[in-house]
Every structure is written in structure tokens, then in C-alpha cells.
mmCIF file of C-alpha atoms in Angstrom:
data_model
loop_
_atom_site.group_PDB
_atom_site.id
_atom_site.type_symbol
_atom_site.label_atom_id
_atom_site.label_comp_id
_atom_site.label_asym_id
_atom_site.label_seq_id
_atom_site.Cartn_x
_atom_site.Cartn_y
_atom_site.Cartn_z
ATOM 1 C CA UNK A 1 8.752 17.081 15.613
ATOM 2 C CA UNK A 2 6.690 15.816 12.705
ATOM 3 C CA UNK A 3 3.683 13.314 14.091
ATOM 4 C CA UNK A 4 2.693 10.098 12.635
ATOM 5 C CA UNK A 5 0.411 10.557 9.561
ATOM 6 C CA UNK A 6 -3.425 9.833 9.831
ATOM 7 C CA UNK A 7 -3.059 8.491 5.967
ATOM 8 C CA UNK A 8 -0.714 7.258 4.014
ATOM 9 C CA UNK A 9 -1.663 6.942 0.320
ATOM 10 C CA UNK A 10 0.501 4.765 -2.069
ATOM 11 C CA UNK A 11 -0.032 5.483 -5.793
ATOM 12 C CA UNK A 12 2.508 4.935 -8.851
ATOM 13 C CA UNK A 13 0.478 7.675 -10.389
ATOM 14 C CA UNK A 14 0.021 11.208 -8.837
ATOM 15 C CA UNK A 15 -0.210 15.049 -10.096
ATOM 16 C CA UNK A 16 1.447 16.589 -12.049
ATOM 17 C CA UNK A 17 0.492 13.806 -14.194
ATOM 18 C CA UNK A 18 -2.603 15.211 -15.877
ATOM 19 C CA UNK A 19 -4.892 12.054 -16.670
ATOM 20 C CA UNK A 20 -5.843 8.652 -15.730
ATOM 21 C CA UNK A 21 -5.458 7.576 -11.665
ATOM 22 C CA UNK A 22 -3.361 10.360 -10.855
ATOM 23 C CA UNK A 23 -5.950 13.385 -10.679
ATOM 24 C CA UNK A 24 -8.122 11.224 -8.428
ATOM 25 C CA UNK A 25 -4.932 10.072 -6.218
ATOM 26 C CA UNK A 26 -4.189 13.646 -5.734
ATOM 27 C CA UNK A 27 -7.645 15.047 -5.194
ATOM 28 C CA UNK A 28 -8.052 12.499 -2.173
ATOM 29 C CA UNK A 29 -4.877 13.151 -0.814
ATOM 30 C CA UNK A 30 -5.754 17.051 -1.051
ATOM 31 C CA UNK A 31 -9.503 16.549 0.313
ATOM 32 C CA UNK A 32 -8.872 14.498 2.986
ATOM 33 C CA UNK A 33 -6.042 17.087 4.068
ATOM 34 C CA UNK A 34 -8.604 19.876 3.962
ATOM 35 C CA UNK A 35 -10.593 17.842 6.486
ATOM 36 C CA UNK A 36 -7.902 18.210 9.129
ATOM 37 C CA UNK A 37 -6.138 14.758 8.474
ATOM 38 C CA UNK A 38 -2.251 14.269 8.107
ATOM 39 C CA UNK A 39 -1.921 12.909 4.817
ATOM 40 C CA UNK A 40 1.391 11.450 3.339
ATOM 41 C CA UNK A 41 1.466 10.527 -0.262
ATOM 42 C CA UNK A 42 4.161 8.069 -1.339
ATOM 43 C CA UNK A 43 4.467 7.931 -5.282
ATOM 44 C CA UNK A 44 6.328 7.745 -8.313
ATOM 45 C CA UNK A 45 7.871 10.458 -9.811
ATOM 46 C CA UNK A 46 5.609 11.833 -12.991
ATOM 47 C CA UNK A 47 5.801 9.690 -15.987
ATOM 48 C CA UNK A 48 2.537 9.024 -17.699
ATOM 49 C CA UNK A 49 0.896 8.880 -20.278
ATOM 50 C CA UNK A 50 4.093 9.489 -22.150
ATOM 51 C CA UNK A 51 6.015 6.580 -20.439
ATOM 52 C CA UNK A 52 9.161 9.023 -19.490
ATOM 53 C CA UNK A 53 10.208 10.945 -16.325
ATOM 54 C CA UNK A 54 9.386 14.371 -16.942
ATOM 55 C CA UNK A 55 11.873 16.880 -16.889
ATOM 56 C CA UNK A 56 13.245 18.310 -13.370
ATOM 57 C CA UNK A 57 12.528 14.891 -11.895
ATOM 58 C CA UNK A 58 13.952 11.505 -11.243
ATOM 59 C CA UNK A 59 15.748 11.693 -7.757
ATOM 60 C CA UNK A 60 16.244 8.787 -5.954
ATOM 61 C CA UNK A 61 13.833 10.101 -3.189
ATOM 62 C CA UNK A 62 12.223 13.880 -3.589
ATOM 63 C CA UNK A 63 10.006 15.129 -0.992
ATOM 64 C CA UNK A 64 7.360 18.260 -2.008
ATOM 65 C CA UNK A 65 4.486 19.634 0.088
ATOM 66 C CA UNK A 66 1.400 20.110 -2.182
ATOM 67 C CA UNK A 67 -1.793 20.966 -1.010
ATOM 68 C CA UNK A 68 -1.091 20.243 2.666
ATOM 69 C CA UNK A 69 0.105 17.114 1.834
ATOM 70 C CA UNK A 70 3.627 15.409 2.219
ATOM 71 C CA UNK A 71 4.750 14.081 -1.332
ATOM 72 C CA UNK A 72 7.338 11.356 -1.181
ATOM 73 C CA UNK A 73 8.635 10.438 -4.638
ATOM 74 C CA UNK A 74 10.870 7.643 -5.369
ATOM 75 C CA UNK A 75 12.616 6.456 -8.575
ATOM 76 C CA UNK A 76 11.295 3.743 -10.340
ATOM 77 C CA UNK A 77 11.844 1.836 -13.677
ATOM 78 C CA UNK A 78 9.707 3.221 -16.230
ATOM 79 C CA UNK A 79 9.772 1.299 -19.573
ATOM 80 C CA UNK A 80 9.196 3.257 -22.903
ATOM 81 C CA UNK A 81 7.097 0.376 -23.932
ATOM 82 C CA UNK A 82 4.553 -0.646 -21.169
ATOM 83 C CA UNK A 83 3.859 -3.833 -22.269
ATOM 84 C CA UNK A 84 4.354 -7.797 -20.802
ATOM 85 C CA UNK A 85 7.493 -8.173 -18.639
ATOM 86 C CA UNK A 86 8.497 -4.324 -18.600
ATOM 87 C CA UNK A 87 5.098 -3.164 -17.265
ATOM 88 C CA UNK A 88 5.681 -5.937 -14.523
ATOM 89 C CA UNK A 89 9.285 -5.093 -13.887
ATOM 90 C CA UNK A 90 8.080 -1.266 -13.440
ATOM 91 C CA UNK A 91 5.213 -2.054 -10.609
ATOM 92 C CA UNK A 92 7.709 -4.439 -9.109
ATOM 93 C CA UNK A 93 10.529 -1.923 -8.615
ATOM 94 C CA UNK A 94 7.917 0.852 -7.484
ATOM 95 C CA UNK A 95 6.899 -2.085 -4.937
ATOM 96 C CA UNK A 96 10.427 -2.756 -3.894
ATOM 97 C CA UNK A 97 10.545 0.915 -3.088
ATOM 98 C CA UNK A 98 7.718 0.786 -1.089
ATOM 99 C CA UNK A 99 9.087 -2.311 0.652
ATOM 100 C CA UNK A 100 11.696 -0.321 2.017
ATOM 101 C CA UNK A 101 9.933 3.155 2.737
ATOM 102 C CA UNK A 102 9.290 4.688 6.009
ATOM 103 C CA UNK A 103 5.311 5.328 6.292
ATOM 104 C CA UNK A 104 5.785 6.421 10.019
ATOM 105 C CA UNK A 105 2.759 4.729 11.885
ATOM 106 C CA UNK A 106 -0.532 5.923 9.884
ATOM 107 C CA UNK A 107 -3.985 4.341 10.993
ATOM 108 C CA UNK A 108 -4.993 3.895 7.565
ATOM 109 C CA UNK A 109 -2.804 2.910 4.285
ATOM 110 C CA UNK A 110 -4.951 3.326 0.912
ATOM 111 C CA UNK A 111 -3.121 1.402 -1.701
ATOM 112 C CA UNK A 112 -4.316 2.475 -5.169
ATOM 113 C CA UNK A 113 -4.495 -0.458 -7.839
ATOM 114 C CA UNK A 114 -3.177 -0.289 -10.561
ATOM 115 C CA UNK A 115 -0.441 -1.038 -9.864
ATOM 116 C CA UNK A 116 -1.241 -4.160 -8.525
ATOM 117 C CA UNK A 117 2.321 -6.039 -7.714
ATOM 118 C CA UNK A 118 3.404 -2.868 -6.064
ATOM 119 C CA UNK A 119 0.097 -3.081 -3.914
ATOM 120 C CA UNK A 120 0.695 -6.620 -3.293
ATOM 121 C CA UNK A 121 4.351 -6.170 -2.325
ATOM 122 C CA UNK A 122 3.072 -3.291 0.115
ATOM 123 C CA UNK A 123 0.178 -5.268 1.439
ATOM 124 C CA UNK A 124 2.856 -8.619 2.706
ATOM 125 C CA UNK A 125 4.919 -5.711 4.055
ATOM 126 C CA UNK A 126 2.020 -4.062 6.202
ATOM 127 C CA UNK A 127 0.741 -7.503 7.417
ATOM 128 C CA UNK A 128 4.110 -8.345 8.763
ATOM 129 C CA UNK A 129 4.214 -5.123 10.559
ATOM 130 C CA UNK A 130 4.277 -4.873 14.512
ATOM 131 C CA UNK A 131 1.620 -1.983 14.325
ATOM 132 C CA UNK A 132 -0.321 -3.159 11.555
ATOM 133 C CA UNK A 133 -2.549 -0.385 9.907
ATOM 134 C CA UNK A 134 -5.787 -0.522 8.388
ATOM 135 C CA UNK A 135 -5.406 -1.252 4.807
ATOM 136 C CA UNK A 136 -7.486 -0.252 1.842
ATOM 137 C CA UNK A 137 -6.884 -1.109 -1.601
ATOM 138 C CA UNK A 138 -8.896 1.339 -3.954
ATOM 139 C CA UNK A 139 -9.460 -0.551 -7.169
ATOM 140 C CA UNK A 140 -9.590 1.528 -10.345
ATOM 141 C CA UNK A 141 -9.118 -1.087 -12.872
ATOM 142 C CA UNK A 142 -9.172 -5.084 -12.426
ATOM 143 C CA UNK A 143 -6.363 -6.387 -13.632
ATOM 144 C CA UNK A 144 -8.005 -10.184 -14.602
ATOM 145 C CA UNK A 145 -10.664 -8.803 -16.622
ATOM 146 C CA UNK A 146 -7.880 -6.399 -18.242
ATOM 147 C CA UNK A 147 -5.723 -9.396 -19.545
ATOM 148 C CA UNK A 148 -8.938 -11.089 -20.519
ATOM 149 C CA UNK A 149 -10.370 -8.510 -22.364
ATOM 150 C CA UNK A 150 -6.752 -7.262 -24.347
ATOM 151 C CA UNK A 151 -6.128 -10.803 -24.861
ATOM 152 C CA UNK A 152 -2.495 -10.198 -23.103
ATOM 153 C CA UNK A 153 -0.788 -12.799 -21.569
ATOM 154 C CA UNK A 154 -0.623 -16.585 -21.586
ATOM 155 C CA UNK A 155 -3.272 -18.742 -19.430
ATOM 156 C CA UNK A 156 -0.797 -19.385 -16.697
ATOM 157 C CA UNK A 157 0.327 -15.745 -16.626
ATOM 158 C CA UNK A 158 -3.583 -15.098 -16.244
ATOM 159 C CA UNK A 159 -4.107 -17.676 -13.683
ATOM 160 C CA UNK A 160 -1.244 -16.112 -11.751
ATOM 161 C CA UNK A 161 -2.241 -12.535 -11.814
ATOM 162 C CA UNK A 162 -5.824 -13.598 -10.934
ATOM 163 C CA UNK A 163 -4.562 -15.200 -7.737
ATOM 164 C CA UNK A 164 -2.215 -12.176 -6.951
ATOM 165 C CA UNK A 165 -5.092 -9.858 -7.240
ATOM 166 C CA UNK A 166 -7.802 -12.323 -5.268
ATOM 167 C CA UNK A 167 -5.174 -12.576 -2.510
ATOM 168 C CA UNK A 168 -4.135 -9.079 -2.268
ATOM 169 C CA UNK A 169 -8.112 -7.845 -2.335
ATOM 170 C CA UNK A 170 -8.880 -10.492 0.172
ATOM 171 C CA UNK A 171 -5.968 -9.365 2.661
ATOM 172 C CA UNK A 172 -7.288 -5.734 2.804
ATOM 173 C CA UNK A 173 -9.653 -4.466 5.573
ATOM 174 C CA UNK A 174 -11.676 -2.787 2.685
ATOM 175 C CA UNK A 175 -11.870 -2.831 -1.124
ATOM 176 C CA UNK A 176 -13.174 0.703 -2.232
ATOM 177 C CA UNK A 177 -14.313 -0.007 -5.931
ATOM 178 C CA UNK A 178 -15.243 2.511 -8.496
ATOM 179 C CA UNK A 179 -18.222 1.122 -10.169
ATOM 180 C CA UNK A 180 -21.024 -1.573 -8.790
ATOM 181 C CA UNK A 181 -19.875 -3.781 -11.716
ATOM 182 C CA UNK A 182 -16.455 -3.790 -10.314
ATOM 183 C CA UNK A 183 -18.245 -4.559 -6.920
ATOM 184 C CA UNK A 184 -19.963 -7.633 -8.086
ATOM 185 C CA UNK A 185 -16.869 -8.891 -9.845
ATOM 186 C CA UNK A 186 -14.767 -8.899 -6.904
ATOM 187 C CA UNK A 187 -17.194 -10.635 -4.551
ATOM 188 C CA UNK A 188 -18.309 -13.159 -7.111
ATOM 189 C CA UNK A 189 -14.977 -13.935 -8.737
ATOM 190 C CA UNK A 190 -12.384 -13.098 -6.611
ATOM 191 C CA UNK A 191 -13.964 -13.976 -3.172
ATOM 192 C CA UNK A 192 -13.895 -10.702 -1.382
ATOM 193 C CA UNK A 193 -16.244 -10.929 1.235
ATOM 194 C CA UNK A 194 -19.045 -8.035 0.063
ATOM 195 C CA UNK A 195 -19.285 -6.690 3.846
ATOM 196 C CA UNK A 196 -15.618 -5.525 3.051
ATOM 197 C CA UNK A 197 -16.430 -3.628 -0.255
ATOM 198 C CA UNK A 198 -17.528 -0.360 -0.585
ATOM 199 C CA UNK A 199 -18.243 1.647 -3.819
ATOM 200 C CA UNK A 200 -17.234 5.254 -3.966
ATOM 201 C CA UNK A 201 -17.805 6.824 -7.706
ATOM 202 C CA UNK A 202 -14.680 8.745 -9.337
ATOM 203 C CA UNK A 203 -15.558 12.353 -9.894
ATOM 204 C CA UNK A 204 -14.338 15.079 -12.354
ATOM 205 C CA UNK A 205 -11.448 16.159 -11.177
ATOM 206 C CA UNK A 206 -12.056 19.786 -12.924
ATOM 207 C CA UNK A 207 -13.618 22.516 -10.712
ATOM 208 C CA UNK A 208 -17.007 23.147 -11.371
ATOM 209 C CA UNK A 209 -17.458 26.247 -13.844
ATOM 210 C CA UNK A 210 -19.772 27.438 -16.124
ATOM 211 C CA UNK A 211 -19.252 25.517 -19.594
ATOM 212 C CA UNK A 212 -17.466 27.641 -21.936
ATOM 213 C CA UNK A 213 -18.943 28.530 -25.539
ATOM 214 C CA UNK A 214 -17.702 26.697 -28.041
ATOM 215 C CA UNK A 215 -16.799 29.535 -30.475
ATOM 216 C CA UNK A 216 -14.969 30.909 -27.788
ATOM 217 C CA UNK A 217 -13.193 28.049 -27.057
ATOM 218 C CA UNK A 218 -12.090 27.326 -30.596
ATOM 219 C CA UNK A 219 -10.789 30.762 -31.151
ATOM 220 C CA UNK A 220 -8.901 30.270 -27.884
ATOM 221 C CA UNK A 221 -6.981 27.000 -29.432
ATOM 222 C CA UNK A 222 -7.066 28.347 -33.324
ATOM 223 C CA UNK A 223 -9.305 25.335 -34.045
ATOM 224 C CA UNK A 224 -11.633 25.286 -37.210
ATOM 225 C CA UNK A 225 -15.373 26.437 -37.065
ATOM 226 C CA UNK A 226 -16.336 25.170 -40.453
ATOM 227 C CA UNK A 227 -16.087 21.369 -39.529
ATOM 228 C CA UNK A 228 -17.485 19.218 -36.646
ATOM 229 C CA UNK A 229 -14.791 18.311 -34.140
ATOM 230 C CA UNK A 230 -14.873 15.028 -32.640
ATOM 231 C CA UNK A 231 -12.276 14.657 -30.066
ATOM 232 C CA UNK A 232 -10.593 12.026 -27.803
ATOM 233 C CA UNK A 233 -8.481 12.660 -25.036
ATOM 234 C CA UNK A 234 -6.563 10.611 -22.687
ATOM 235 C CA UNK A 235 -4.137 7.582 -22.626
ATOM 236 C CA UNK A 236 -3.185 6.284 -26.079
ATOM 237 C CA UNK A 237 -2.731 2.646 -25.088
ATOM 238 C CA UNK A 238 -3.981 -0.695 -26.184
ATOM 239 C CA UNK A 239 -7.298 -0.990 -24.652
ATOM 240 C CA UNK A 240 -8.159 1.978 -26.300
ATOM 241 C CA UNK A 241 -8.071 0.545 -29.973
ATOM 242 C CA UNK A 242 -7.501 3.750 -31.432
ATOM 243 C CA UNK A 243 -6.812 2.559 -34.548
ATOM 244 C CA UNK A 244 -10.573 2.891 -35.115
ATOM 245 C CA UNK A 245 -11.024 6.438 -35.308
ATOM 246 C CA UNK A 246 -8.141 6.087 -37.748
ATOM 247 C CA UNK A 247 -10.009 4.194 -39.784
ATOM 248 C CA UNK A 248 -13.202 6.429 -39.338
ATOM 249 C CA UNK A 249 -11.252 9.748 -40.440
ATOM 250 C CA UNK A 250 -9.970 7.735 -43.517
ATOM 251 C CA UNK A 251 -13.850 7.254 -44.208
ATOM 252 C CA UNK A 252 -14.344 10.896 -43.491
ATOM 253 C CA UNK A 253 -11.664 11.694 -46.092
ATOM 254 C CA UNK A 254 -13.311 9.122 -48.743
ATOM 255 C CA UNK A 255 -16.688 10.723 -48.162
ATOM 256 C CA UNK A 256 -15.259 14.412 -47.857
ATOM 257 C CA UNK A 257 -17.580 14.741 -44.832
ATOM 258 C CA UNK A 258 -17.341 17.691 -42.816
ATOM 259 C CA UNK A 259 -15.812 15.960 -39.739
ATOM 260 C CA UNK A 260 -12.535 16.527 -38.223
ATOM 261 C CA UNK A 261 -11.169 13.924 -35.838
ATOM 262 C CA UNK A 262 -8.682 14.785 -32.861
ATOM 263 C CA UNK A 263 -6.606 12.593 -30.598
ATOM 264 C CA UNK A 264 -5.195 14.529 -27.728
ATOM 265 C CA UNK A 265 -3.046 12.828 -25.219
ATOM 266 C CA UNK A 266 0.006 10.508 -25.225
ATOM 267 C CA UNK A 267 0.827 6.792 -24.490
ATOM 268 C CA UNK A 268 2.508 3.562 -25.417
ATOM 269 C CA UNK A 269 0.654 3.409 -28.915
ATOM 270 C CA UNK A 270 1.048 6.928 -29.902
ATOM 271 C CA UNK A 271 4.307 6.597 -31.814
ATOM 272 C CA UNK A 272 2.678 3.646 -34.031
ATOM 273 C CA UNK A 273 -0.498 5.574 -34.383
ATOM 274 C CA UNK A 274 0.933 8.333 -35.728
ATOM 275 C CA UNK A 275 3.004 6.363 -38.436
ATOM 276 C CA UNK A 276 -0.634 4.591 -39.093
ATOM 277 C CA UNK A 277 -2.108 7.972 -39.601
ATOM 278 C CA UNK A 278 -0.080 9.064 -42.438
ATOM 279 C CA UNK A 279 -2.046 10.702 -45.323
ATOM 280 C CA UNK A 280 -5.074 10.865 -43.496
ATOM 281 C CA UNK A 281 -6.143 14.435 -43.694
ATOM 282 C CA UNK A 282 -9.303 14.688 -41.407
ATOM 283 C CA UNK A 283 -7.117 13.636 -38.238
ATOM 284 C CA UNK A 284 -4.824 15.522 -35.882
ATOM 285 C CA UNK A 285 -2.891 14.591 -32.941
ATOM 286 C CA UNK A 286 -2.176 16.914 -30.092
ATOM 287 C CA UNK A 287 0.299 16.654 -27.080
ATOM 288 C CA UNK A 288 -1.177 16.264 -23.600
ATOM 289 C CA UNK A 289 -2.656 19.858 -22.426
ATOM 290 C CA UNK A 290 -2.571 21.726 -18.940
ATOM 291 C CA UNK A 291 -5.864 22.117 -16.929
ATOM 292 C CA UNK A 292 -7.106 25.554 -18.456
ATOM 293 C CA UNK A 293 -6.162 24.241 -22.385
ATOM 294 C CA UNK A 294 -7.782 20.689 -21.656
ATOM 295 C CA UNK A 295 -11.220 22.419 -20.150
ATOM 296 C CA UNK A 296 -11.132 24.619 -23.709
ATOM 297 C CA UNK A 297 -10.476 21.367 -25.715
ATOM 298 C CA UNK A 298 -13.646 19.568 -24.315
ATOM 299 C CA UNK A 299 -15.456 22.981 -24.959
ATOM 300 C CA UNK A 300 -14.426 23.364 -28.398
ATOM 301 C CA UNK A 301 -15.336 19.882 -29.211
ATOM 302 C CA UNK A 302 -18.902 19.293 -30.882
ATOM 303 C CA UNK A 303 -18.150 15.470 -30.031
ATOM 304 C CA UNK A 304 -16.219 13.604 -27.485
ATOM 305 C CA UNK A 305 -15.298 10.150 -28.148
ATOM 306 C CA UNK A 306 -14.649 7.233 -26.054
ATOM 307 C CA UNK A 307 -13.175 4.403 -28.231
ATOM 308 C CA UNK A 308 -12.499 1.092 -26.619
ATOM 309 C CA UNK A 309 -10.914 -2.017 -28.136
ATOM 310 C CA UNK A 310 -13.308 -4.723 -29.197
ATOM 311 C CA UNK A 311 -13.809 -6.939 -26.038
ATOM 312 C CA UNK A 312 -12.777 -4.543 -23.627
ATOM 313 C CA UNK A 313 -16.257 -4.366 -21.678
ATOM 314 C CA UNK A 314 -15.707 -4.287 -17.740
ATOM 315 C CA UNK A 315 -12.075 -3.997 -16.885
ATOM 316 C CA UNK A 316 -12.184 0.016 -16.482
ATOM 317 C CA UNK A 317 -14.449 2.922 -16.137
ATOM 318 C CA UNK A 318 -12.716 5.716 -18.428
ATOM 319 C CA UNK A 319 -11.692 8.198 -16.262
ATOM 320 C CA UNK A 320 -12.283 10.803 -19.245
ATOM 321 C CA UNK A 321 -16.272 10.226 -19.245
ATOM 322 C CA UNK A 322 -16.303 12.536 -16.039
ATOM 323 C CA UNK A 323 -14.711 15.370 -17.623
ATOM 324 C CA UNK A 324 -16.649 14.748 -20.782
ATOM 325 C CA UNK A 325 -19.941 15.100 -18.487
ATOM 326 C CA UNK A 326 -18.622 17.947 -17.157
ATOM 327 C CA UNK A 327 -17.942 20.001 -20.409
ATOM 328 C CA UNK A 328 -21.853 19.624 -21.414
ATOM 329 C CA UNK A 329 -20.788 18.223 -24.984
ATOM 330 C CA UNK A 330 -22.408 14.991 -26.674
ATOM 331 C CA UNK A 331 -20.651 11.972 -26.001
ATOM 332 C CA UNK A 332 -20.191 8.882 -28.481
ATOM 333 C CA UNK A 333 -19.033 5.673 -27.094
ATOM 334 C CA UNK A 334 -17.438 3.212 -29.737
ATOM 335 C CA UNK A 335 -17.659 0.105 -27.334
ATOM 336 C CA UNK A 336 -19.055 -2.997 -26.092
ATOM 337 C CA UNK A 337 -22.750 -2.532 -25.937
ATOM 338 C CA UNK A 338 -23.121 -4.162 -22.588
ATOM 339 C CA UNK A 339 -19.922 -3.026 -21.125
ATOM 340 C CA UNK A 340 -19.209 -0.378 -18.416
ATOM 341 C CA UNK A 341 -18.742 2.485 -20.625
ATOM 342 C CA UNK A 342 -22.027 1.908 -22.669
ATOM 343 C CA UNK A 343 -23.878 1.736 -19.249
ATOM 344 C CA UNK A 344 -22.747 5.081 -18.118
ATOM 345 C CA UNK A 345 -23.468 6.775 -21.458
ATOM 346 C CA UNK A 346 -27.230 5.367 -21.390
ATOM 347 C CA UNK A 347 -27.270 6.043 -17.677
ATOM 348 C CA UNK A 348 -26.446 9.515 -17.938
ATOM 349 C CA UNK A 349 -28.389 9.687 -21.323
ATOM 350 C CA UNK A 350 -25.495 12.021 -22.492
ATOM 351 C CA UNK A 351 -25.035 10.526 -26.128
ATOM 352 C CA UNK A 352 -24.731 7.496 -28.422
ATOM 353 C CA UNK A 353 -23.148 4.231 -28.264
ATOM 354 C CA UNK A 354 -21.812 2.434 -31.386
ATOM 355 C CA UNK A 355 -20.106 -1.154 -31.869
ATOM 356 C CA UNK A 356 -16.415 -0.951 -30.884
ATOM 357 C CA UNK A 357 -14.144 -1.124 -34.034
ATOM 358 C CA UNK A 358 -16.645 -0.220 -36.302
ATOM 359 C CA UNK A 359 -15.406 3.067 -38.041
ATOM 360 C CA UNK A 360 -18.235 3.194 -40.207
ATOM 361 C CA UNK A 361 -20.811 3.514 -37.304
ATOM 362 C CA UNK A 362 -18.750 5.666 -35.093
ATOM 363 C CA UNK A 363 -18.642 8.385 -38.176
ATOM 364 C CA UNK A 364 -22.238 8.092 -38.834
ATOM 365 C CA UNK A 365 -22.985 8.978 -35.394
ATOM 366 C CA UNK A 366 -20.669 12.090 -35.457
ATOM 367 C CA UNK A 367 -22.523 13.028 -38.621
ATOM 368 C CA UNK A 368 -25.872 12.078 -37.156
ATOM 369 C CA UNK A 369 -24.878 14.606 -33.903
ATOM 370 C CA UNK A 370 -23.910 17.027 -36.676
ATOM 371 C CA UNK A 371 -27.286 16.939 -38.127
ATOM 372 C CA UNK A 372 -29.278 17.465 -34.923
ATOM 373 C CA UNK A 373 -28.118 20.243 -32.725
ATOM 374 C CA UNK A 374 -31.149 20.122 -30.565
ATOM 375 C CA UNK A 375 -30.123 16.232 -29.746
ATOM 376 C CA UNK A 376 -26.498 17.366 -29.255
ATOM 377 C CA UNK A 377 -27.672 19.926 -27.055
ATOM 378 C CA UNK A 378 -29.857 17.862 -25.030
ATOM 379 C CA UNK A 379 -27.207 15.166 -24.623
ATOM 380 C CA UNK A 380 -24.696 17.731 -23.335
ATOM 381 C CA UNK A 381 -27.376 19.014 -20.596
ATOM 382 C CA UNK A 382 -27.794 15.647 -19.653
ATOM 383 C CA UNK A 383 -24.080 14.952 -19.031
ATOM 384 C CA UNK A 384 -23.864 17.928 -17.028
ATOM 385 C CA UNK A 385 -26.831 16.902 -14.870
ATOM 386 C CA UNK A 386 -25.103 13.564 -14.266
ATOM 387 C CA UNK A 387 -21.739 15.190 -13.379
ATOM 388 C CA UNK A 388 -23.538 17.200 -10.807
ATOM 389 C CA UNK A 389 -25.555 14.716 -9.298
ATOM 390 C CA UNK A 390 -23.691 11.622 -9.343
ATOM 391 C CA UNK A 391 -19.851 12.264 -10.116
ATOM 392 C CA UNK A 392 -19.686 15.120 -7.238
ATOM 393 C CA UNK A 393 -16.116 15.569 -5.903
ATOM 394 C CA UNK A 394 -17.062 16.676 -2.297
ATOM 395 C CA UNK A 395 -19.663 14.175 -1.809
ATOM 396 C CA UNK A 396 -16.893 11.424 -2.566
ATOM 397 C CA UNK A 397 -14.527 12.787 -0.611
ATOM 398 C CA UNK A 398 -16.677 12.973 2.708
ATOM 399 C CA UNK A 399 -17.520 9.274 1.592
ATOM 400 C CA UNK A 400 -13.796 8.707 2.162
ATOM 401 C CA UNK A 401 -13.623 10.587 4.999
ATOM 402 C CA UNK A 402 -16.427 8.569 6.661
ATOM 403 C CA UNK A 403 -14.768 5.196 5.809
ATOM 404 C CA UNK A 404 -11.773 6.283 7.284
ATOM 405 C CA UNK A 405 -13.310 7.279 10.720
ATOM 406 C CA UNK A 406 -14.918 3.895 10.817
ATOM 407 C CA UNK A 407 -11.864 1.897 10.319
ATOM 408 C CA UNK A 408 -9.995 4.492 12.674
ATOM 409 C CA UNK A 409 -12.286 3.659 15.084
#
């Protein structure tokens, strides 16, 4: 007879989704299981970043056992365009599935936000449970900041979401955030007690390895060697503002610059970006890659790009940065100079920061790195060092294990 789980993880995103929050939810579940905890994961079917349920999935309820974790997938509404009310309905339908789910009697529940509204629904359910487990809300993005920085939603909608977020986080027994700036915000702006906030940095989800040689990686992917490859990976959504890279590629065409930009991934904005890119020669779109090909793509890049929409500064820490640093390649952040992304690149000394929404500055930075291979190599070494010293997965999972033991006693 199956005993009750020690930990239940509630996450809208979970492997085999290759990017975003899913690799962290999956790695946490697997890492805790390896440390002897019985872990259940209550998740949705894989649908991100393409926003379509993958072939072979989509059952009302499906149970798998992966890396020692019992993974229970529940069907929810997946919109083709994840904006506004459709995004809200998507989260709420997942939350309703959690409302009626059987969790057993875990000692601790870890709810991942995003999605905020499913986490809020689960929080209410848990608070009303006669044997209430300890609740940890794991904050990967801050909704309130996201709405303000992307300009989405009316003032009324923003005030309502701020209330939901603040109420949900204050109701948790512990709030885990992925950056010190998040900790400051949830305490000073959302009213969470500082003693209940813990910072656990995200890590690279790629296993440790020796960096691949660029020429070998380019050969394996059949990518050109006679130009500088500037690569952006991951979600193609509103907050990435990827029109900036399209414009930089147009400038490269006009200047006949020896640069080629590559956008790897999928997302709600991809179709529109592809349409806008018609006629641009120095730009390619590549579908999401598996882990092996993704690692090769990072190694083949001469420059790795993090691009953010102007105004996006504090709402999220791009998960791609951890993998970028692991690759040992120089990074360019086209972002707010005072934002989290810029602070990470500066702290790691792994690359350059240019103004968000300035395609000329982005192209100039790429060409500057092309002209200075010594600086590029130094930035790459620094990023790798930062990944090993600050963004280590085993250290992060151990912090989680210690936290769970504290809450369980």
C-alpha cells in the first residue's frame, strides 16, 4: 500500500517541457527524491512554450513515474494565444483541477508561481484542510511587476492581481524566491514577513560537462563558420521584445555585417515575429531543441543574447542565463541597465549590457565581441565560473532539503 508523500509539488509546467520553469520543477522533485523523500508532482500536460498540448498527452488524468517521482498530469485549458483573459482562464482551470485533486497527506506542499491563480486556489483549499500541510510558494516571476512592466491590464486589473499575489504569499508558511531583489519586493511591497522569505537561486538544468568546441558544435548542427552567430534561446513572448533582434538583423543586412542572428524556441509571439521577419537574410528561426542539441547550439554560438522589452527590469530572472553561463560563451543583455538581468551579467562579468529596444547598440556590441576574441573568451570563462560557484544545482537542492526538514519538525 502506497504511503503518503513527504512533499507535493504543484506546478503548471514540468518536464518534458524544455525551457522556462519546467526544468526547475522537475529537477527539484527528482533531487528531493534522490535524497530519500517521497515526492508527488501534480502538474499539467506539457504545452510550453508552443502553447499546444504535445502529441501523446492530453488525457483527463495521467500518472507517470519519472526519476522516482509520481507525476500526475491533469488536463486544463491551453490557449493558442496566452494573453489577457485566456491566460487567466488557463490558470484557473488548472487551479480547479487542483481544487478537487487527491494529494494524500503530504507534510509540505510546494506551489510554483507562476501560475499565480492556480496557486491561490490551491492555497485556499489547503488552508481549509483539516490536516493542513506546510505551504511553500516558490516565486519564479512576480505577477504584479510583470503587469506593470509589460503594460498589460487596466489599473483595476493590476490592483486586483496585486491583492491576489500579496494575499497568497502572506498566507504561505514560507516564500522561496530566486533572487535577492524578489525578496526585497515581496517584503516591502507585498507585505510578506521577512522571516518567512528564503532566497534559493535557480541553477543551470544542464548537467556539468566540459564545454564543447565551437567548431565541433557548428559542424554537428551544420551551422556556418564564416560569420559571427548571435543566438537567442527560449520563450518568444511579449516580455522578450524580440522585434529588437529582428531590427538588429535588418541593420546587419543593410551594413553587410558578418553576423547572423538565430532565434531558437517557440512561444505566443513567434508567428507574428516570423511574419515581420520576411526578407531579412541575416536571421533564422529554429524550433525548440532537445538537451543534446540545445547544448550544441549554445556551444556553437559566438554570442548569446538575452533580450527584454523596454521597461522590463525586475519581474523575472531569465532562466536562460544559467545555461548561457554554463556554455562558456560571452553574453549580451539588451535590457534595462538597472534591471535584474543587467545585474546578473555585471555580477558574473560574463558579457556586455546594452539598452533595451536599441537594435543599433545590439549589433554594435555583437561586432565589438567579434573584433575582440580575447574579451569574448574572458567573458565566457567568467560566466562558467559564476555558474559553478553561484548557480550550482546540488547546492540549491540541498538548501531546499534543509528548508523542508526545518518545516517538517
